[in-house]
C-alpha cells in the first residue's frame, strides 16, 4: 500500500523509473535463485558456489550416471587405445543446460559425429535426439563440457543416454591406462595395466570420476590375439570372439559381466602374456568364486603364486564372516605387475600388486617377505568391503578406507596362518610412522576439507593409513572393553556389520560410521561420551595428546593432557586452529603392580577435554599407563613414578616384576624416544631403557627391533661427529654379538626366522670395525658370500650378507650389483639387493648408484627414486651428505624424471632433508627452495615437514650430544 501511494504522488516519468527498477530487481532476484538452484547439492564440505558448472572443481548432483556400456580397443603394438561408451544418465534437476564429466589426456574430437545425447521413453525403442550446442574440454578441472541448445528436464518415463568416442596414447606413466615392460625368457615384453585411484579413470575413458558417482558397468575389451591374458573387474562372458581387421591383424573381443554399483576408481584393466593358477572357493551365500593369482609365466612356473592363492582364499572367506556380507562378485584376480607405482590397488575383482608384494617362494625369499605378502593381500581384500562395497563420499575421509583396511589386515592374516600373530608386529609400525609425522605443526587432521582433486594424492600418507588404524584400534578397545571387570564384547564388530549392511553399494561419511557404531554400543562408563563425540576430537584435529601422570597425594594420581609437539609452534608457518582447542577424549586403561600381587588392569576411564582424571594408587605401587598400547597418546611419568616403574620392570624376583606385553614394552620405548625429542625427558631416561637387557638383549623380536631402531636413529644423528659416533656405537658391540649368538640356533618358526635375520644384520653393523677373526657373525657372512657360487645363501641371511659384501670394496659392490642386474632376479630379490647396495660408504660408488637410479635402463623408474630416498639417503654419513648435495644441484631434473610417481617425489624430498643435523645445511636448503623451480606444489607439505624434522635434529644434537659422548 505504501508503494501505491508513493506512485500516485510522483510524476509520470518518475513512475516509469520506479516500475523499471522494480522489474529489474525482480529479474535479478530470479537470476540469483537460478544460480543458487544450479549449485544446490554440490558435494563436499567447504565447497563454494561457482558461476558455471565447469568452473567448480567438484561435480554437481544435477546429472548422475546410472550405467556405462563401454568398449575399449587396446593396441599394445602401436601404444594407443580408443573406445566408445554409452552412459545412462539420471537427470535430477530442471533447466539443465550442460553435461559436465571428467576427461583428461584423452582426445574427443570437436567435430565428432558420434557424440550424441538423446532420450528414450520407457517401453519404446525410438531415440529422441537432443541438440548439442557445442562440446569442448575444460582443462583446468579435467572436465569435458557438453553445452545444449535446450534445457533438459527430469520427466517420468524418460531415460537419457550419452554416446562418446575417444582415443588415447599408452604411455609409461604409472597412472591411467599405461604400458609396462618386463623381461621374460631373454626378451623385453610389454603389458598394459591401470591405476585409477584417486583421479585417473578419466585418463582412460570419459566418466563421472568422483567416489560418490557410483554406477554399474559393462565392458568389452578388444585386444591383439597374441596377448593371452585379458582381465577386467568381473568374469568373462562366453568365449572370446576372434576376427581380423582390414590389415589382416588378429584381434579378439572379450566381454565381461555387469558389475555391481561401484566407483570409477576401482575399475581396472590388464592386457598381458601372463599365466595364472586358480582355485574355486564357496562363499557364505553358497556362490562359487574363482580366485586366481596371475603373473609372468616364469614366476608362476617356479611356484611364486601358490602362497598368495592359498592365503587369499582363506582371507576372503574370513572377511565374509567378519563383515557378515558375502563377496558380491564371482571372481577375484590377484595380478603381479612389473611396473606399478602403488604397493597394491584394491580394484574390485582385479587386485593389482607390485610383484614383490604378491609373489613369494619359500626357498628364495626371506621370511619377512612372506609376512609382508600376507598382510598386503589381506589389506586389499579388506577393501572389497570397506572401500568398495561401502565407499567414502569424498576423499576427505580416505582415512576411513585406508585406516580400516590397515586395522583389519592383521585379523585376516592371523586367520589364514597359525604360525604367527601380527598383533605385536603392527603396534610399532602404526605408532612409529604416524606419530613421527603427527608430532609436528606440519601434520594434518585425519579428515580434512579437500576442494581441489589434484591435491588428493597427498592424503595417501601415514595419517590416513597408520593413524587411521591406530584410532580404530583405540575405538575398538573403548567399545569392546568398557564394561566392568574387563568383560570382552564384540560391540565394534557388530557396529561395522550394521554400517556395511546399511550403506552397501553406496557411500557414507565418517559421521554415518559413528552412528552405526553407536547403535551397537552402550557406554557403561559414568557419563561416557558418544562415539561421534570421541572420534571427532581425534579426526578433526591434528597431533595427539601427551598424558602427564603425577602424584596428587600419597594414595592418588592426577592425569592431565596437553597437545604433544616436538617442534615449537613458532617453527611452523602459521598456526592451525582446532575446533576442539587441541583437547581430546582420552581413554585410560592401565596396569599396576603391588608387591607380589599379580599385575592388575584397570577399568576404562576418561580424561575429558579441558579436564583431568584423579585415580587411586598406593604410594608404593608401580603403574604403566596405556594398556596394550591401544591409546593414541604418549605418557609422561613424574620422576618418582618413573623410578617405581623401572624398579618394577627389573626386580630380581619374578613375582615382584610388572608384567608388560610385547606391545607395551614397545610403547614404553617409543613414548620415551618421543618425549626425549620433545624435551619432556632427559636423554638419560632413554639410555637407561636401552641399556636394560629387557630391551637391548630381548628375546622378543619386536621389542629388540624397536630398541635398535632407536639406537640406530641416535647413531644417525651423531654420525657427523666421529668421536661421539664411535663412543655411542661402542656401547652396542657386545649386545649385538650376544643377541646373534642367542638367536642363531632357534627353532624355525616365523618370529625366530625374523630374529635370526635381524640379529645377524645388527651384529655385522656394530662390529664392522672390530677384530673380525673373533666375531662369529662376520665369519659367517664371509663364508656365505665367498661360497655363493656353490651353495645358495639362506633366504633369511641374504640381506645381511649382501650388505656385508657391498661395504667390503667397490669391486665387491659391483658383484652385488651384478646380482641386481640379472634379468632372472625377481622383484623381491631386487628389492632386497637395492637396500644392501645402499650400504656402501665409498663416495664414488654412492655416486654411481644414484646415477643408476636415475637411469631407467638400469633401475625401473617405479623403484629408482624410492631407492635414492628411502635407502641411499639414510644409509650413512657419506650417502646422506652426497644425497643432499645431489638433490640441491639436481632437483628440477630429478622431478622431471620421476614426476609421474605422485607420492615418491615428496617422500624423496622428506627423506633427504630429514637427515640434516647442522644449521649450515639447513640454511642451504631453505635458500635453494626459495627458487620457484625448486618449490613446486607437489612437495610443499612434505618439504615443510622435513624442515621441521631437520630443526628438531639440530636442537636434539645441541641438547644431547654431550650426554651421548659421556
mmCIF file with all atom_site columns, N, CA and C in Angstrom, residues 568-589:
data_model
loop_
_atom_site.group_PDB
_atom_site.id
_atom_site.type_symbol
_atom_site.label_atom_id
_atom_site.label_alt_id
_atom_site.label_comp_id
_atom_site.label_asym_id
_atom_site.label_entity_id
_atom_site.label_seq_id
_atom_site.pdbx_PDB_ins_code
_atom_site.Cartn_x
_atom_site.Cartn_y
_atom_site.Cartn_z
_atom_site.occupancy
_atom_site.B_iso_or_equiv
_atom_site.pdbx_formal_charge
_atom_site.auth_seq_id
_atom_site.auth_comp_id
_atom_site.auth_asym_id
_atom_site.auth_atom_id
_atom_site.pdbx_PDB_model_num
ATOM 1  N N  . UNK A 1 568 ? 58.560 -26.500 18.372 1.00 0.00 ? 568 UNK A N  1
ATOM 2  C CA . UNK A 1 568 ? 57.730 -25.417 18.890 1.00 0.00 ? 568 UNK A CA 1
ATOM 3  C C  . UNK A 1 568 ? 56.810 -24.892 17.793 1.00 0.00 ? 568 UNK A C  1
ATOM 4  N N  . UNK A 1 569 ? 55.602 -24.450 18.185 1.00 0.00 ? 569 UNK A N  1
ATOM 5  C CA . UNK A 1 569 ? 54.633 -23.956 17.205 1.00 0.00 ? 569 UNK A CA 1
ATOM 6  C C  . UNK A 1 569 ? 55.180 -22.792 16.390 1.00 0.00 ? 569 UNK A C  1
ATOM 7  N N  . UNK A 1 570 ? 56.068 -22.009 16.968 1.00 0.00 ? 570 UNK A N  1
ATOM 8  C CA . UNK A 1 570 ? 56.614 -20.864 16.248 1.00 0.00 ? 570 UNK A CA 1
ATOM 9  C C  . UNK A 1 570 ? 57.481 -21.287 15.073 1.00 0.00 ? 570 UNK A C  1
ATOM 10 N N  . UNK A 1 571 ? 57.876 -22.591 15.054 1.00 0.00 ? 571 UNK A N  1
ATOM 11 C CA . UNK A 1 571 ? 58.698 -23.066 13.948 1.00 0.00 ? 571 UNK A CA 1
ATOM 12 C C  . UNK A 1 571 ? 57.867 -23.349 12.704 1.00 0.00 ? 571 UNK A C  1
ATOM 13 N N  . UNK A 1 572 ? 56.554 -23.420 12.854 1.00 0.00 ? 572 UNK A N  1
ATOM 14 C CA . UNK A 1 572 ? 55.703 -23.652 11.695 1.00 0.00 ? 572 UNK A CA 1
ATOM 15 C C  . UNK A 1 572 ? 55.279 -22.351 11.066 1.00 0.00 ? 572 UNK A C  1
ATOM 16 N N  . UNK A 1 573 ? 54.952 -22.390 9.797  1.00 0.00 ? 573 UNK A N  1
ATOM 17 C CA . UNK A 1 573 ? 54.478 -21.194 9.102  1.00 0.00 ? 573 UNK A CA 1
ATOM 18 C C  . UNK A 1 573 ? 52.979 -21.068 9.319  1.00 0.00 ? 573 UNK A C  1
ATOM 19 N N  . UNK A 1 574 ? 52.628 -20.388 10.377 1.00 0.00 ? 574 UNK A N  1
ATOM 20 C CA . UNK A 1 574 ? 51.210 -20.210 10.678 1.00 0.00 ? 574 UNK A CA 1
ATOM 21 C C  . UNK A 1 574 ? 50.731 -21.228 11.688 1.00 0.00 ? 574 UNK A C  1
ATOM 22 N N  . UNK A 1 575 ? 49.709 -20.876 12.410 1.00 0.00 ? 575 UNK A N  1
ATOM 23 C CA . UNK A 1 575 ? 49.126 -21.741 13.426 1.00 0.00 ? 575 UNK A CA 1
ATOM 24 C C  . UNK A 1 575 ? 47.790 -22.248 12.929 1.00 0.00 ? 575 UNK A C  1
ATOM 25 N N  . UNK A 1 576 ? 47.546 -23.545 13.106 1.00 0.00 ? 576 UNK A N  1
ATOM 26 C CA . UNK A 1 576 ? 46.314 -24.147 12.638 1.00 0.00 ? 576 UNK A CA 1
ATOM 27 C C  . UNK A 1 576 ? 45.342 -24.294 13.809 1.00 0.00 ? 576 UNK A C  1
ATOM 28 N N  . UNK A 1 577 ? 44.334 -23.453 13.881 1.00 0.00 ? 577 UNK A N  1
ATOM 29 C CA . UNK A 1 577 ? 43.391 -23.557 14.993 1.00 0.00 ? 577 UNK A CA 1
ATOM 30 C C  . UNK A 1 577 ? 42.592 -24.845 14.914 1.00 0.00 ? 577 UNK A C  1
ATOM 31 N N  . UNK A 1 578 ? 42.152 -25.315 16.063 1.00 0.00 ? 578 UNK A N  1
ATOM 32 C CA . UNK A 1 578 ? 41.382 -26.551 16.141 1.00 0.00 ? 578 UNK A CA 1
ATOM 33 C C  . UNK A 1 578 ? 40.001 -26.255 16.699 1.00 0.00 ? 578 UNK A C  1
ATOM 34 N N  . UNK A 1 579 ? 38.963 -26.915 16.178 1.00 0.00 ? 579 UNK A N  1
ATOM 35 C CA . UNK A 1 579 ? 37.617 -26.710 16.737 1.00 0.00 ? 579 UNK A CA 1
ATOM 36 C C  . UNK A 1 579 ? 37.493 -27.231 18.161 1.00 0.00 ? 579 UNK A C  1
ATOM 37 N N  . UNK A 1 580 ? 38.482 -28.026 18.599 1.00 0.00 ? 580 UNK A N  1
ATOM 38 C CA . UNK A 1 580 ? 38.424 -28.597 19.948 1.00 0.00 ? 580 UNK A CA 1
ATOM 39 C C  . UNK A 1 580 ? 39.567 -28.094 20.838 1.00 0.00 ? 580 UNK A C  1
ATOM 40 N N  . UNK A 1 581 ? 40.293 -27.079 20.356 1.00 0.00 ? 581 UNK A N  1
ATOM 41 C CA . UNK A 1 581 ? 41.336 -26.493 21.173 1.00 0.00 ? 581 UNK A CA 1
ATOM 42 C C  . UNK A 1 581 ? 42.462 -27.450 21.507 1.00 0.00 ? 581 UNK A C  1
ATOM 43 N N  . UNK A 1 582 ? 42.680 -28.453 20.659 1.00 0.00 ? 582 UNK A N  1
ATOM 44 C CA . UNK A 1 582 ? 43.694 -29.477 20.895 1.00 0.00 ? 582 UNK A CA 1
ATOM 45 C C  . UNK A 1 582 ? 43.526 -30.137 22.261 1.00 0.00 ? 582 UNK A C  1
ATOM 46 N N  . UNK A 1 583 ? 42.289 -30.521 22.491 1.00 0.00 ? 583 UNK A N  1
ATOM 47 C CA . UNK A 1 583 ? 41.921 -31.348 23.638 1.00 0.00 ? 583 UNK A CA 1
ATOM 48 C C  . UNK A 1 583 ? 41.155 -32.556 23.097 1.00 0.00 ? 583 UNK A C  1
ATOM 49 N N  . UNK A 1 584 ? 41.298 -33.697 23.767 1.00 0.00 ? 584 UNK A N  1
ATOM 50 C CA . UNK A 1 584 ? 40.747 -34.952 23.259 1.00 0.00 ? 584 UNK A CA 1
ATOM 51 C C  . UNK A 1 584 ? 39.965 -35.676 24.346 1.00 0.00 ? 584 UNK A C  1
ATOM 52 N N  . UNK A 1 585 ? 39.066 -36.563 23.914 1.00 0.00 ? 585 UNK A N  1
ATOM 53 C CA . UNK A 1 585 ? 38.528 -37.571 24.824 1.00 0.00 ? 585 UNK A CA 1
ATOM 54 C C  . UNK A 1 585 ? 39.566 -38.692 24.876 1.00 0.00 ? 585 UNK A C  1
ATOM 55 N N  . UNK A 1 586 ? 40.291 -38.773 25.974 1.00 0.00 ? 586 UNK A N  1
ATOM 56 C CA . UNK A 1 586 ? 41.407 -39.715 26.070 1.00 0.00 ? 586 UNK A CA 1
ATOM 57 C C  . UNK A 1 586 ? 40.982 -40.918 26.904 1.00 0.00 ? 586 UNK A C  1
ATOM 58 N N  . UNK A 1 587 ? 40.903 -42.110 26.300 1.00 0.00 ? 587 UNK A N  1
ATOM 59 C CA . UNK A 1 587 ? 40.542 -43.314 27.055 1.00 0.00 ? 587 UNK A CA 1
ATOM 60 C C  . UNK A 1 587 ? 41.742 -43.823 27.855 1.00 0.00 ? 587 UNK A C  1
ATOM 61 N N  . UNK A 1 588 ? 41.514 -44.117 29.107 1.00 0.00 ? 588 UNK A N  1
ATOM 62 C CA . UNK A 1 588 ? 42.596 -44.512 30.008 1.00 0.00 ? 588 UNK A CA 1
ATOM 63 C C  . UNK A 1 588 ? 42.333 -45.912 30.559 1.00 0.00 ? 588 UNK A C  1
ATOM 64 N N  . UNK A 1 589 ? 43.240 -46.817 30.292 1.00 0.00 ? 589 UNK A N  1
ATOM 65 C CA . UNK A 1 589 ? 43.325 -48.109 30.972 1.00 0.00 ? 589 UNK A CA 1
ATOM 66 C C  . UNK A 1 589 ? 44.792 -48.325 31.309 1.00 0.00 ? 589 UNK A C  1
#
